[in-house]
Short mmCIF file of C-alpha atoms in Angstrom, two decimals:
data_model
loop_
_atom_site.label_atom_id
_atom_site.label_comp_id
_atom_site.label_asym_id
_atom_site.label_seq_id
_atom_site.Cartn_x
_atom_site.Cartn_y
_atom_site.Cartn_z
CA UNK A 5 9.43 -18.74 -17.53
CA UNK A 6 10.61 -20.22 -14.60
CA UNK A 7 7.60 -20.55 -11.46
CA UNK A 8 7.72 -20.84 -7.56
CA UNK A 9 10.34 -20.08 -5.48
CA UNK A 10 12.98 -22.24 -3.02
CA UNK A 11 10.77 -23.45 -0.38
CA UNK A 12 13.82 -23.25 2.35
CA UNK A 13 13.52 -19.38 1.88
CA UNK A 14 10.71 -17.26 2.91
CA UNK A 15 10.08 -14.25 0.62
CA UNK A 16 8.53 -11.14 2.50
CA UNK A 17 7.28 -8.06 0.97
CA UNK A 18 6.42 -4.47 2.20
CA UNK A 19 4.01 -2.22 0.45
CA UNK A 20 3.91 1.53 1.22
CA UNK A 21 1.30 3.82 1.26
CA UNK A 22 0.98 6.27 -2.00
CA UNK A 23 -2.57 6.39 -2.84
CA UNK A 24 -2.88 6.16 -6.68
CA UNK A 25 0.68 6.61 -6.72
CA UNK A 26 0.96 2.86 -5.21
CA UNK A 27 -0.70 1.46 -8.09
CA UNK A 28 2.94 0.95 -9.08
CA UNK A 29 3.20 -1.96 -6.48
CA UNK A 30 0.87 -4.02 -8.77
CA UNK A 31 3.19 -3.87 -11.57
CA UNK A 32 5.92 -4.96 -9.05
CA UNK A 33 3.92 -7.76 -7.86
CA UNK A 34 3.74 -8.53 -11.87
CA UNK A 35 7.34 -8.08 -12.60
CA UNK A 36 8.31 -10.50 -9.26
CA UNK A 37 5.86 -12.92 -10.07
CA UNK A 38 6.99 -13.07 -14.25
CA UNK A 39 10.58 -13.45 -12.37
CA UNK A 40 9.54 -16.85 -10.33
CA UNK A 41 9.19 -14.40 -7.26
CA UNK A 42 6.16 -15.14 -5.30
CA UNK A 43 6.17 -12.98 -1.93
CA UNK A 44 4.53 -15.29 1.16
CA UNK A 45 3.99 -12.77 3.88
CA UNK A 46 2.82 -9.19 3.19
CA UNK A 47 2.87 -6.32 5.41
CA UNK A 48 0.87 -2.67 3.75
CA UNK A 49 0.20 0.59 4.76
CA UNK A 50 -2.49 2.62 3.62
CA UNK A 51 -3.08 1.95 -0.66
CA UNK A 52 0.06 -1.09 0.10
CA UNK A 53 -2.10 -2.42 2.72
CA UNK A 54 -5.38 -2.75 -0.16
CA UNK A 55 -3.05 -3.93 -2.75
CA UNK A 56 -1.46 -6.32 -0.31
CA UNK A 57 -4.72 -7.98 0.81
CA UNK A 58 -5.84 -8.26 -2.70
CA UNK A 59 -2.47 -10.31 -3.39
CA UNK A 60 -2.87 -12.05 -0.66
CA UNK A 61 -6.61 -13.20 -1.73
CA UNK A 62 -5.90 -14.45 -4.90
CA UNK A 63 -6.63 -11.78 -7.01
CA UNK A 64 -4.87 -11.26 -10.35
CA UNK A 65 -3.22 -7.88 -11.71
CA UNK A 66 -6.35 -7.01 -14.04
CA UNK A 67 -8.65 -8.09 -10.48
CA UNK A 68 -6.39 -5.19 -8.66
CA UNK A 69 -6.75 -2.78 -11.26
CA UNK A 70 -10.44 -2.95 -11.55
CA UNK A 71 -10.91 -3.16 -8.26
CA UNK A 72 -9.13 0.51 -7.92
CA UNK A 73 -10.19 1.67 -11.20
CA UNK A 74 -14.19 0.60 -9.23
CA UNK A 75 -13.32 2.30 -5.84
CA UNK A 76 -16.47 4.89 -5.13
CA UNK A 77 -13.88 7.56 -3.85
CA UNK A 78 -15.94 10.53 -3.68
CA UNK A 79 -19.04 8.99 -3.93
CA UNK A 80 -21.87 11.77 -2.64
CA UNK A 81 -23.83 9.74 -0.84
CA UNK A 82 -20.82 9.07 1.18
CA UNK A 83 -20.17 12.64 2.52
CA UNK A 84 -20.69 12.99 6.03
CA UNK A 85 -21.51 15.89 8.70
CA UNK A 86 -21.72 13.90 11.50
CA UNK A 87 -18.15 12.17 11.54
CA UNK A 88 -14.76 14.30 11.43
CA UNK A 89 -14.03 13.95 7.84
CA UNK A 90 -15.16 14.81 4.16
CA UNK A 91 -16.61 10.78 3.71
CA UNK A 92 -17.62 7.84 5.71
CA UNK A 93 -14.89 5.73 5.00
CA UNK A 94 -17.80 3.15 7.07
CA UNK A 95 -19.53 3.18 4.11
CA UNK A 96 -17.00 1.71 1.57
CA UNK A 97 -17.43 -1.59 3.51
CA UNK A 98 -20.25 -2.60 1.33
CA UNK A 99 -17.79 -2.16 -1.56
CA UNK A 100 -15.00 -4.40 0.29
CA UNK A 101 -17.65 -7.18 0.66
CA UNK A 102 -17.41 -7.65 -2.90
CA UNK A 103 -14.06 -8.33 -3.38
CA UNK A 104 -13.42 -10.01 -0.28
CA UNK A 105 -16.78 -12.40 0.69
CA UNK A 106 -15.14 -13.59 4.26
CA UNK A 107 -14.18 -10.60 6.74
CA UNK A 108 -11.29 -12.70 8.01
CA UNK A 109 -7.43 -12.49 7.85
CA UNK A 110 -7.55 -15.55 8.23
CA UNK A 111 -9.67 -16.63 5.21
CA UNK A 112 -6.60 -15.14 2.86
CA UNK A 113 -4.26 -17.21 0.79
CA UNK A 114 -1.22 -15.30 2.24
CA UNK A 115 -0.06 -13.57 5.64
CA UNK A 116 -1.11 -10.54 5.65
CA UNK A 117 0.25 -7.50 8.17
CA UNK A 118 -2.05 -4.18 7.86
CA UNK A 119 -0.63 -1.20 10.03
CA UNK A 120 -2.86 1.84 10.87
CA UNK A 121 -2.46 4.70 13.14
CA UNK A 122 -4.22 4.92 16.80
CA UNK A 123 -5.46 8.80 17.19
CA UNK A 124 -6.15 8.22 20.75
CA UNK A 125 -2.73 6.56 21.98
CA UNK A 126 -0.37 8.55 19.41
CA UNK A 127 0.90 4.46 18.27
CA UNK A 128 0.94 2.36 14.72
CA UNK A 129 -1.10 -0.84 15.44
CA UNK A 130 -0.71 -3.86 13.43
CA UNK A 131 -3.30 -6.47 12.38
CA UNK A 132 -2.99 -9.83 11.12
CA UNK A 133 -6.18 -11.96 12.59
CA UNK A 134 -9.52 -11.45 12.87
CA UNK A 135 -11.85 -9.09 11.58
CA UNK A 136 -10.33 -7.64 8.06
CA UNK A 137 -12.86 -5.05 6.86
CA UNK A 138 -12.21 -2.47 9.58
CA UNK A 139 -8.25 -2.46 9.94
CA UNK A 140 -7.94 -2.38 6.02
CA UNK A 141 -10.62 0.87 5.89
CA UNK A 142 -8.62 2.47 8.65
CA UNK A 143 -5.16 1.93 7.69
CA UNK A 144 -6.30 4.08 3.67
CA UNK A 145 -8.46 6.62 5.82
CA UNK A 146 -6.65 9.39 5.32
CA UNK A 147 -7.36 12.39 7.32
CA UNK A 148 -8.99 15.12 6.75
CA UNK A 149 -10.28 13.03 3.46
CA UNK A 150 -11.83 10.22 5.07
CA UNK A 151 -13.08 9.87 8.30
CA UNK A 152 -11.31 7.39 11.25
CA UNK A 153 -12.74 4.02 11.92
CA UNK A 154 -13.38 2.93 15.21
CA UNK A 155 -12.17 -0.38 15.83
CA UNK A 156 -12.37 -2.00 19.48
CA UNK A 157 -13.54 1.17 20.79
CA UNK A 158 -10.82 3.25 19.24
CA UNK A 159 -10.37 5.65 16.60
CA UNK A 160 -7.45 4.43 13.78
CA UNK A 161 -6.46 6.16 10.54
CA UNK A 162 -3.89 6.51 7.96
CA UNK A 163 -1.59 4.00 8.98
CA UNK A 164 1.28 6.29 6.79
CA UNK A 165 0.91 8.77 9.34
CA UNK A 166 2.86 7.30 11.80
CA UNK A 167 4.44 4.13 9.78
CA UNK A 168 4.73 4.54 6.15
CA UNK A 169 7.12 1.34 5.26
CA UNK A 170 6.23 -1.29 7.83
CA UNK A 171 8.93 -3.58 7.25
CA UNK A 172 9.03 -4.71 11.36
CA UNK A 173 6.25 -7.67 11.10
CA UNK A 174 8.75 -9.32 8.19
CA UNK A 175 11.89 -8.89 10.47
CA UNK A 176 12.47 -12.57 11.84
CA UNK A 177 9.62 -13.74 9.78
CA UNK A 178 10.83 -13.88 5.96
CA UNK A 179 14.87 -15.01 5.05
CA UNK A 180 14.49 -12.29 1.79
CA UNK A 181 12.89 -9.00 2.23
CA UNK A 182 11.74 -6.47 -0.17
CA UNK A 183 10.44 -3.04 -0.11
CA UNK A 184 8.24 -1.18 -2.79
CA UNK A 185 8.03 2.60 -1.72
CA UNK A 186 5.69 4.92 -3.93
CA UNK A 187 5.41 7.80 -1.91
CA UNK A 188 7.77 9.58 -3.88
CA UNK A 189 9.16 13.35 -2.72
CA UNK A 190 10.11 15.63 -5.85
CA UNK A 191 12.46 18.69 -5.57
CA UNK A 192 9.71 21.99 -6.07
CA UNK A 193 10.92 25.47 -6.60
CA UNK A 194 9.61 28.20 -4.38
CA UNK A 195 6.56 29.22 -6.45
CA UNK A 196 4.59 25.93 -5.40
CA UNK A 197 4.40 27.14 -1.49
CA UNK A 198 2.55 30.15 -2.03
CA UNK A 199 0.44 29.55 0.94
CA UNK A 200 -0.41 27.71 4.36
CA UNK A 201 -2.09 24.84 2.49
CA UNK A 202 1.25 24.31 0.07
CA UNK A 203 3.47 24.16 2.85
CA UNK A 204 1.26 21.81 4.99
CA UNK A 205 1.14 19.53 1.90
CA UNK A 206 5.08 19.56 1.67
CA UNK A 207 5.95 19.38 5.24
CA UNK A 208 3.49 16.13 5.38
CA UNK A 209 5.48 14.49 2.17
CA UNK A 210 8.30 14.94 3.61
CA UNK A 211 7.59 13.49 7.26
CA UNK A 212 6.43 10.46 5.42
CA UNK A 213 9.54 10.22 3.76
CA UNK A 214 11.77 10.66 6.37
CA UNK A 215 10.05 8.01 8.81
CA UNK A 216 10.85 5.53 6.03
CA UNK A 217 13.80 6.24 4.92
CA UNK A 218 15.91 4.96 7.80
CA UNK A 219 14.36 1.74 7.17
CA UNK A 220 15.07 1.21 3.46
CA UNK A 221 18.40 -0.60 3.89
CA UNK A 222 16.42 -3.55 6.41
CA UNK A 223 15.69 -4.91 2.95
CA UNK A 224 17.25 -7.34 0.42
CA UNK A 225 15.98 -5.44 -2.58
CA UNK A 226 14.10 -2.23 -2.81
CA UNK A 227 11.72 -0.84 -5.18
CA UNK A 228 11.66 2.90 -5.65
CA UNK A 229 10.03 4.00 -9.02
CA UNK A 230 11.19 7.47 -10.50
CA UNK A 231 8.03 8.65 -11.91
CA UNK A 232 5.17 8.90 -9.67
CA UNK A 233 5.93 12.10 -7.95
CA UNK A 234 3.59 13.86 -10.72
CA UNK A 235 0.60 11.65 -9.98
CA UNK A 236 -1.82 12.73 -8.02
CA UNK A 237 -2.43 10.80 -4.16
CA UNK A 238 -6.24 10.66 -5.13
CA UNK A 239 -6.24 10.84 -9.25
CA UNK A 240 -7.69 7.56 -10.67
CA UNK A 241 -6.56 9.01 -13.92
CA UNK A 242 -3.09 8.37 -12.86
CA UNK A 243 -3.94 4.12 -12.04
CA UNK A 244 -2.37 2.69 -15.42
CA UNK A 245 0.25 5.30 -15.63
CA UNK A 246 1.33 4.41 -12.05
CA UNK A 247 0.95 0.79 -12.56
CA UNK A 248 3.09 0.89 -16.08
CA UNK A 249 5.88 2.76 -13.89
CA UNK A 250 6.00 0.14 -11.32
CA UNK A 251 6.03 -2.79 -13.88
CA UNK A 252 8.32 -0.94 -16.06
CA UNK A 253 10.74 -0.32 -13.31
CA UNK A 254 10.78 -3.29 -11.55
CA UNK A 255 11.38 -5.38 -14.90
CA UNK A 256 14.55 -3.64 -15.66
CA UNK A 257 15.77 -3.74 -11.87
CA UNK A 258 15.24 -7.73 -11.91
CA UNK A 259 16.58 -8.19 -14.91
CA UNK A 260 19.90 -6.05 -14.48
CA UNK A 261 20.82 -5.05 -11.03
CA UNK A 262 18.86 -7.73 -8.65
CA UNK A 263 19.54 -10.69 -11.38
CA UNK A 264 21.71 -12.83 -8.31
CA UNK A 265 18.76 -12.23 -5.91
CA UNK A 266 16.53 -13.82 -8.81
CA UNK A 267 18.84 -16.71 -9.44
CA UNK A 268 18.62 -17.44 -6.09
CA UNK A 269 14.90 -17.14 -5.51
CA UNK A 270 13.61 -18.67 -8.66
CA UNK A 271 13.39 -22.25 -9.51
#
């Protein structure tokens, strides 16, 4: 199998948000990496932006699976009363510090872009130096779920809420871009809005969907599994399914349809 990629092209690659559903990006990262495809700067939302900083430290594709398969979700100790939100997404910083020992963008292997949402100004905010912890934490904290992190004397959440591909920090940065979206939108009869809560659900899928979808032909080469609208945002039962789909997927598309971009990425 052939390894690297042309050092006189820079390789770019979004990650969108998805919750378990973006488990699927791993087995993209797998098929691009089997393919002699080795993305240099990443830029995540939300579960894109975890998966993305785990790339970007080192870590392998059975290091990223355990490391979501180990994720304390709905831990009870983590419950809160006196922040808005079910759990103190604060709290899950003890569990970062194990996977990531230096709090530091700038201790990763890779670039790394993480995009979360400020509540007080109504704007997406990207991060790329400093303090990692924080930014990651607020750009997954999604509301009413998890509660928002304060960062710089702000309050920041879902970063999908505002921004759920954030291709704009690899525009003028990478020569080949491409996009993995998992936040997939399936067609549902009438019978699954039978009250407020179903059609606050839908309405929110599809505002994430259409403040991406204007932005999927920026890319070179998009990822956009058919699958993963029947997994769950927060079921870890759904992990290897969703990570199978992505692998599965992205295989066949590098093989069949995106074989010229391969030939001329790989070396």
């Amino acid at each position: 199998m052939k390894t690297g990629v042309k050092r006189d092209k820079v390789v770019g690659l979004v990650l969108s948000g998805g919750g378990v559903k973006g488990m699927a990006h791993i087995g993209i990262l797998k098929a691009l990496n089997e393919h002699g495809i080795f993305p240099e700067i990443i830029s995540g939302v939300s579960a894109g932006a975890l998966v993305g900083a785990l790339y970007s430290n080192g870590a392998s594709t059975i290091d990223m699976l355990a490391f979501f398969r180990k994720t304390p979700l709905f831990k009870y100790n983590f419950l809160t009363i006196n922040k808005p939100g079910l759990f103190d997404t604060d709290k899950y910083i003890a569990f970062l510090e194990t996977h990531f020992p230096v709090d530091s963008f700038e201790a990763l292997q890779k670039e790394l872009h993480i995009v979360a949402t400020n509540l007080q100004k109504g704007t997406s905010e990207y991060f790329c130096s400093g303090s990692l912890y924080k930014p990651l934490l607020a750009s997954a904290a999604l509301p009413p779920v998890f509660s928002p992190v304060r960062i710089n004397g702000y309050l920041y959440a879902d970063g999908g809420i505002m921004n759920n591909f954030p291709v704009e920090p690899l525009e003028g940065r990478a020569d080949v871009i491409i996009g993995s979206y998992t936040t997939a939108v399936k067609e549902i009869g009438a019978t699954g809005m039978n009250n407020s809560y179903d059609i606050t659900n839908r309405a929110k899928s599809l505002m994430l969907y259409a403040n991406s979808m204007g932005k999927f032909n920026t890319v070179d080469l998009l990822f956009k599994p058919k699958g993963l609208e029947y997994i769950g945002v927060l079921d870890k039962k759904g992990i290897e399914k969703a990570y199978m789909i992505g692998y599965e997927y992205a295989s066949k598309v590098l093989e069949e349809e995106a074989a010229p971009i391969v030939k001329s990425l790989a070396i």
